[in-house]
Amino acid sequence: MKEIPVEEIYKKDDKLKKEDVLSLMEWIEKQPHLPKISELQIALFLHSCYYSNEAAKYTIDTYFTVKTLCPDIFGSKDIKNDYLLQRAMKTVFVGPIREPSTNDIILFGKLMDCNPDNYGFAPQLNLFDLTTIIDYIENGPADGCHIVIDMKGVVFAHFLKLNPVVMKKFLYYLQEGMPIRLKTFHFINIVSFMDKILALMKPFMKKELIDALHLHTDAESAFKYIPREMFPREYGGSCESSEILQEKYRCKIMDNPDFIAHLTNQIVDESKRQGKPKNAGDIFGVEGSFKKLEVD
């Protein structure tokens, strides 16, 4: 896997200043609880925060803190022996899709194997995160991200595997820590029990994310918001098919175990945090209230 030179990102985006990134590097060195972070990673955070150093400080701390406190989602240190992640790579395609004519990106998700017995919610979210970070490390940041989830093949047994605690943690991470510029969030080919899925999600969504959410009975109506060309080939787009993209990302992950382990090992040391250490209760509240999923 080849990382994009950080100087190339500076050349492409004249609003992203090297001096601001170096200032953030100096700040990080004074935060003993944070892991060592590359200049490229810091540039990605600063870009995602629209060049605000103060916002980037919050996002950086949140990103690594949440990943540390959520090993149930982000804990893949040995992908060669991570059966759940390997199964997720066969069961779903979740990954970025870039189309050369735009600097926006689709973060796409769909079932490739519709058997609910093979579906795992937390491993799918881990895969979503890994493929996105890998793409950004290789290609640099996108000006805007559109999440698109195709629900074709989803049945009620998949819904029963959604864990409210995991949902709360990941939506917090998506909104507060993930270094992306999220513009819109789409579900296409929605299912009859979509109301139950939304009832599970919306308590953990900010107004901005709810306002960005769009539901579609088919893919066609989503093209009003996102150009068709950005979609995989089977949707009439100009990009590669989901099957090809799924295999490409599976190979990227399996061929780079050391890099994946490095990402997973970038965690905070709360014993060194200046001020009060943080724990899961501070960020996510009491988990016990959400441990059981009630279904009408």
PDB file of N, CA and C in Angstrom, residues 217-272:
ATOM      1  N   THR A 217     -36.836   4.394  -2.169  1.00  0.00           N
ATOM      2  CA  THR A 217     -37.378   3.059  -2.453  1.00  0.00           C
ATOM      3  C   THR A 217     -36.560   2.346  -3.532  1.00  0.00           C
ATOM      4  N   ASP A 218     -35.792   3.119  -4.312  1.00  0.00           N
ATOM      5  CA  ASP A 218     -34.907   2.531  -5.315  1.00  0.00           C
ATOM      6  C   ASP A 218     -33.665   3.397  -5.418  1.00  0.00           C
ATOM      7  N   ALA A 219     -32.734   3.011  -6.285  1.00  0.00           N
ATOM      8  CA  ALA A 219     -31.498   3.784  -6.438  1.00  0.00           C
ATOM      9  C   ALA A 219     -31.725   5.043  -7.263  1.00  0.00           C
ATOM     10  N   GLU A 220     -32.716   4.988  -8.162  1.00  0.00           N
ATOM     11  CA  GLU A 220     -32.914   6.073  -9.120  1.00  0.00           C
ATOM     12  C   GLU A 220     -33.105   7.423  -8.442  1.00  0.00           C
ATOM     13  N   SER A 221     -33.887   7.476  -7.368  1.00  0.00           N
ATOM     14  CA  SER A 221     -34.157   8.765  -6.724  1.00  0.00           C
ATOM     15  C   SER A 221     -32.933   9.323  -6.001  1.00  0.00           C
ATOM     16  N   ALA A 222     -31.955   8.458  -5.699  1.00  0.00           N
ATOM     17  CA  ALA A 222     -30.725   8.937  -5.056  1.00  0.00           C
ATOM     18  C   ALA A 222     -29.868   9.750  -6.014  1.00  0.00           C
ATOM     19  N   PHE A 223     -30.078   9.547  -7.329  1.00  0.00           N
ATOM     20  CA  PHE A 223     -29.273  10.262  -8.321  1.00  0.00           C
ATOM     21  C   PHE A 223     -29.619  11.750  -8.375  1.00  0.00           C
ATOM     22  N   LYS A 224     -30.702  12.149  -7.709  1.00  0.00           N
ATOM     23  CA  LYS A 224     -31.009  13.579  -7.590  1.00  0.00           C
ATOM     24  C   LYS A 224     -30.004  14.285  -6.682  1.00  0.00           C
ATOM     25  N   TYR A 225     -29.375  13.503  -5.791  1.00  0.00           N
ATOM     26  CA  TYR A 225     -28.441  14.061  -4.809  1.00  0.00           C
ATOM     27  C   TYR A 225     -26.984  13.761  -5.149  1.00  0.00           C
ATOM     28  N   ILE A 226     -26.765  12.602  -5.773  1.00  0.00           N
ATOM     29  CA  ILE A 226     -25.410  12.155  -6.094  1.00  0.00           C
ATOM     30  C   ILE A 226     -25.393  11.739  -7.565  1.00  0.00           C
ATOM     31  N   PRO A 227     -24.450  12.240  -8.362  1.00  0.00           N
ATOM     32  CA  PRO A 227     -24.419  11.865  -9.779  1.00  0.00           C
ATOM     33  C   PRO A 227     -24.323  10.347  -9.971  1.00  0.00           C
ATOM     34  N   ARG A 228     -25.104   9.843 -10.931  1.00  0.00           N
ATOM     35  CA  ARG A 228     -25.111   8.410 -11.214  1.00  0.00           C
ATOM     36  C   ARG A 228     -23.695   7.884 -11.493  1.00  0.00           C
ATOM     37  N   GLU A 229     -22.869   8.723 -12.147  1.00  0.00           N
ATOM     38  CA  GLU A 229     -21.524   8.267 -12.524  1.00  0.00           C
ATOM     39  C   GLU A 229     -20.696   7.817 -11.330  1.00  0.00           C
ATOM     40  N   MET A 230     -21.010   8.313 -10.127  1.00  0.00           N
ATOM     41  CA  MET A 230     -20.229   7.987  -8.945  1.00  0.00           C
ATOM     42  C   MET A 230     -20.563   6.602  -8.387  1.00  0.00           C
ATOM     43  N   PHE A 231     -21.619   5.990  -8.891  1.00  0.00           N
ATOM     44  CA  PHE A 231     -22.067   4.701  -8.357  1.00  0.00           C
ATOM     45  C   PHE A 231     -21.344   3.540  -9.038  1.00  0.00           C
ATOM     46  N   PRO A 232     -21.375   2.358  -8.408  1.00  0.00           N
ATOM     47  CA  PRO A 232     -20.809   1.175  -9.062  1.00  0.00           C
ATOM     48  C   PRO A 232     -21.499   0.876 -10.389  1.00  0.00           C
ATOM     49  N   ARG A 233     -20.839   0.097 -11.222  1.00  0.00           N
ATOM     50  CA  ARG A 233     -21.303  -0.159 -12.583  1.00  0.00           C
ATOM     51  C   ARG A 233     -22.715  -0.740 -12.641  1.00  0.00           C
ATOM     52  N   GLU A 234     -23.048  -1.622 -11.669  1.00  0.00           N
ATOM     53  CA  GLU A 234     -24.352  -2.279 -11.733  1.00  0.00           C
ATOM     54  C   GLU A 234     -25.513  -1.313 -11.461  1.00  0.00           C
ATOM     55  N   TYR A 235     -25.191  -0.089 -10.996  1.00  0.00           N
ATOM     56  CA  TYR A 235     -26.216   0.930 -10.785  1.00  0.00           C
ATOM     57  C   TYR A 235     -26.259   1.929 -11.952  1.00  0.00           C
ATOM     58  N   GLY A 236     -25.494   1.632 -13.001  1.00  0.00           N
ATOM     59  CA  GLY A 236     -25.418   2.530 -14.142  1.00  0.00           C
ATOM     60  C   GLY A 236     -24.307   3.551 -14.013  1.00  0.00           C
ATOM     61  N   GLY A 237     -23.458   3.415 -13.011  1.00  0.00           N
ATOM     62  CA  GLY A 237     -22.357   4.340 -12.813  1.00  0.00           C
ATOM     63  C   GLY A 237     -21.146   3.997 -13.654  1.00  0.00           C
ATOM     64  N   SER A 238     -20.128   4.851 -13.568  1.00  0.00           N
ATOM     65  CA  SER A 238     -18.914   4.654 -14.359  1.00  0.00           C
ATOM     66  C   SER A 238     -17.804   3.996 -13.551  1.00  0.00           C
ATOM     67  N   CYS A 239     -18.080   3.688 -12.286  1.00  0.00           N
ATOM     68  CA  CYS A 239     -17.060   3.079 -11.427  1.00  0.00           C
ATOM     69  C   CYS A 239     -17.100   1.553 -11.551  1.00  0.00           C
ATOM     70  N   GLU A 240     -16.119   0.902 -10.961  1.00  0.00           N
ATOM     71  CA  GLU A 240     -16.064  -0.553 -11.018  1.00  0.00           C
ATOM     72  C   GLU A 240     -17.244  -1.161 -10.255  1.00  0.00           C
ATOM     73  N   SER A 241     -17.512  -2.424 -10.510  1.00  0.00           N
ATOM     74  CA  SER A 241     -18.636  -3.086  -9.859  1.00  0.00           C
ATOM     75  C   SER A 241     -18.343  -3.312  -8.383  1.00  0.00           C
ATOM     76  N   SER A 242     -19.401  -3.528  -7.615  1.00  0.00           N
ATOM     77  CA  SER A 242     -19.246  -3.797  -6.184  1.00  0.00           C
ATOM     78  C   SER A 242     -18.385  -5.037  -5.950  1.00  0.00           C
ATOM     79  N   GLU A 243     -18.546  -6.057  -6.797  1.00  0.00           N
ATOM     80  CA  GLU A 243     -17.776  -7.292  -6.638  1.00  0.00           C
ATOM     81  C   GLU A 243     -16.277  -7.032  -6.790  1.00  0.00           C
ATOM     82  N   ILE A 244     -15.910  -6.229  -7.789  1.00  0.00           N
ATOM     83  CA  ILE A 244     -14.496  -5.918  -7.996  1.00  0.00           C
ATOM     84  C   ILE A 244     -13.957  -5.074  -6.850  1.00  0.00           C
ATOM     85  N   LEU A 245     -14.729  -4.070  -6.438  1.00  0.00           N
ATOM     86  CA  LEU A 245     -14.286  -3.201  -5.345  1.00  0.00           C
ATOM     87  C   LEU A 245     -14.169  -3.977  -4.038  1.00  0.00           C
ATOM     88  N   GLN A 246     -15.111  -4.878  -3.794  1.00  0.00           N
ATOM     89  CA  GLN A 246     -15.062  -5.694  -2.583  1.00  0.00           C
ATOM     90  C   GLN A 246     -13.761  -6.489  -2.526  1.00  0.00           C
ATOM     91  N   GLU A 247     -13.397  -7.109  -3.638  1.00  0.00           N
ATOM     92  CA  GLU A 247     -12.177  -7.925  -3.672  1.00  0.00           C
ATOM     93  C   GLU A 247     -10.930  -7.048  -3.555  1.00  0.00           C
ATOM     94  N   LYS A 248     -10.942  -5.868  -4.173  1.00  0.00           N
ATOM     95  CA  LYS A 248      -9.792  -4.966  -4.072  1.00  0.00           C
ATOM     96  C   LYS A 248      -9.514  -4.575  -2.626  1.00  0.00           C
ATOM     97  N   TYR A 249     -10.586  -4.210  -1.898  1.00  0.00           N
ATOM     98  CA  TYR A 249     -10.388  -3.798  -0.510  1.00  0.00           C
ATOM     99  C   TYR A 249     -10.039  -4.981   0.376  1.00  0.00           C
ATOM    100  N   ARG A 250     -10.593  -6.155   0.076  1.00  0.00           N
ATOM    101  CA  ARG A 250     -10.225  -7.347   0.841  1.00  0.00           C
ATOM    102  C   ARG A 250      -8.720  -7.612   0.699  1.00  0.00           C
ATOM    103  N   CYS A 251      -8.207  -7.479  -0.513  1.00  0.00           N
ATOM    104  CA  CYS A 251      -6.774  -7.704  -0.738  1.00  0.00           C
ATOM    105  C   CYS A 251      -5.932  -6.633  -0.054  1.00  0.00           C
ATOM    106  N   LYS A 252      -6.378  -5.381  -0.113  1.00  0.00           N
ATOM    107  CA  LYS A 252      -5.618  -4.310   0.535  1.00  0.00           C
ATOM    108  C   LYS A 252      -5.471  -4.576   2.034  1.00  0.00           C
ATOM    109  N   ILE A 253      -6.556  -5.035   2.645  1.00  0.00           N
ATOM    110  CA  ILE A 253      -6.519  -5.293   4.082  1.00  0.00           C
ATOM    111  C   ILE A 253      -5.662  -6.517   4.399  1.00  0.00           C
ATOM    112  N   MET A 254      -5.908  -7.603   3.693  1.00  0.00           N
ATOM    113  CA  MET A 254      -5.197  -8.845   3.992  1.00  0.00           C
ATOM    114  C   MET A 254      -3.718  -8.764   3.627  1.00  0.00           C
ATOM    115  N   ASP A 255      -3.363  -7.911   2.643  1.00  0.00           N
ATOM    116  CA  ASP A 255      -1.965  -7.781   2.228  1.00  0.00           C
ATOM    117  C   ASP A 255      -1.187  -6.780   3.068  1.00  0.00           C
ATOM    118  N   ASN A 256      -1.864  -6.086   3.980  1.00  0.00           N
ATOM    119  CA  ASN A 256      -1.190  -5.062   4.788  1.00  0.00           C
ATOM    120  C   ASN A 256      -1.478  -5.244   6.278  1.00  0.00           C
ATOM    121  N   PRO A 257      -1.183  -6.431   6.833  1.00  0.00           N
ATOM    122  CA  PRO A 257      -1.504  -6.683   8.245  1.00  0.00           C
ATOM    123  C   PRO A 257      -0.748  -5.772   9.199  1.00  0.00           C
ATOM    124  N   ASP A 258       0.488  -5.420   8.846  1.00  0.00           N
ATOM    125  CA  ASP A 258       1.271  -4.561   9.740  1.00  0.00           C
ATOM    126  C   ASP A 258       0.679  -3.160   9.818  1.00  0.00           C
ATOM    127  N   PHE A 259       0.205  -2.657   8.677  1.00  0.00           N
ATOM    128  CA  PHE A 259      -0.394  -1.331   8.671  1.00  0.00           C
ATOM    129  C   PHE A 259      -1.702  -1.318   9.459  1.00  0.00           C
ATOM    130  N   ILE A 260      -2.519  -2.370   9.287  1.00  0.00           N
ATOM    131  CA  ILE A 260      -3.775  -2.459  10.042  1.00  0.00           C
ATOM    132  C   ILE A 260      -3.479  -2.546  11.536  1.00  0.00           C
ATOM    133  N   ALA A 261      -2.465  -3.331  11.899  1.00  0.00           N
ATOM    134  CA  ALA A 261      -2.089  -3.438  13.317  1.00  0.00           C
ATOM    135  C   ALA A 261      -1.615  -2.093  13.846  1.00  0.00           C
ATOM    136  N   HIS A 262      -0.878  -1.338  13.017  1.00  0.00           N
ATOM    137  CA  HIS A 262      -0.412  -0.007  13.420  1.00  0.00           C
ATOM    138  C   HIS A 262      -1.589   0.913  13.710  1.00  0.00           C
ATOM    139  N   LEU A 263      -2.586   0.913  12.818  1.00  0.00           N
ATOM    140  CA  LEU A 263      -3.772   1.744  13.041  1.00  0.00           C
ATOM    141  C   LEU A 263      -4.483   1.357  14.332  1.00  0.00           C
ATOM    142  N   THR A 264      -4.599   0.047  14.561  1.00  0.00           N
ATOM    143  CA  THR A 264      -5.305  -0.446  15.741  1.00  0.00           C
ATOM    144  C   THR A 264      -4.546  -0.118  17.022  1.00  0.00           C
ATOM    145  N   ASN A 265      -3.236  -0.084  16.921  1.00  0.00           N
ATOM    146  CA  ASN A 265      -2.415   0.179  18.109  1.00  0.00           C
ATOM    147  C   ASN A 265      -2.230   1.662  18.402  1.00  0.00           C
ATOM    148  N   GLN A 266      -2.769   2.523  17.561  1.00  0.00           N
ATOM    149  CA  GLN A 266      -2.731   3.956  17.837  1.00  0.00           C
ATOM    150  C   GLN A 266      -3.862   4.289  18.814  1.00  0.00           C
ATOM    151  N   ILE A 267      -3.564   4.143  20.087  1.00  0.00           N
ATOM    152  CA  ILE A 267      -4.577   4.354  21.121  1.00  0.00           C
ATOM    153  C   ILE A 267      -4.064   5.354  22.147  1.00  0.00           C
ATOM    154  N   VAL A 268      -4.977   5.827  22.976  1.00  0.00           N
ATOM    155  CA  VAL A 268      -4.591   6.784  24.012  1.00  0.00           C
ATOM    156  C   VAL A 268      -4.183   6.045  25.284  1.00  0.00           C
ATOM    157  N   ASP A 269      -3.386   6.715  26.089  1.00  0.00           N
ATOM    158  CA  ASP A 269      -3.009   6.214  27.410  1.00  0.00           C
ATOM    159  C   ASP A 269      -3.648   7.159  28.430  1.00  0.00           C
ATOM    160  N   GLU A 270      -4.807   6.742  28.949  1.00  0.00           N
ATOM    161  CA  GLU A 270      -5.563   7.627  29.831  1.00  0.00           C
ATOM    162  C   GLU A 270      -4.807   7.969  31.113  1.00  0.00           C
ATOM    163  N   SER A 271      -3.873   7.132  31.514  1.00  0.00           N
ATOM    164  CA  SER A 271      -3.093   7.418  32.723  1.00  0.00           C
ATOM    165  C   SER A 271      -2.190   8.635  32.531  1.00  0.00           C
ATOM    166  N   LYS A 272      -1.964   9.039  31.266  1.00  0.00           N
ATOM    167  CA  LYS A 272      -1.097  10.181  30.979  1.00  0.00           C
ATOM    168  C   LYS A 272      -1.883  11.418  30.545  1.00  0.00           C
TER     169      LYS A 272
END
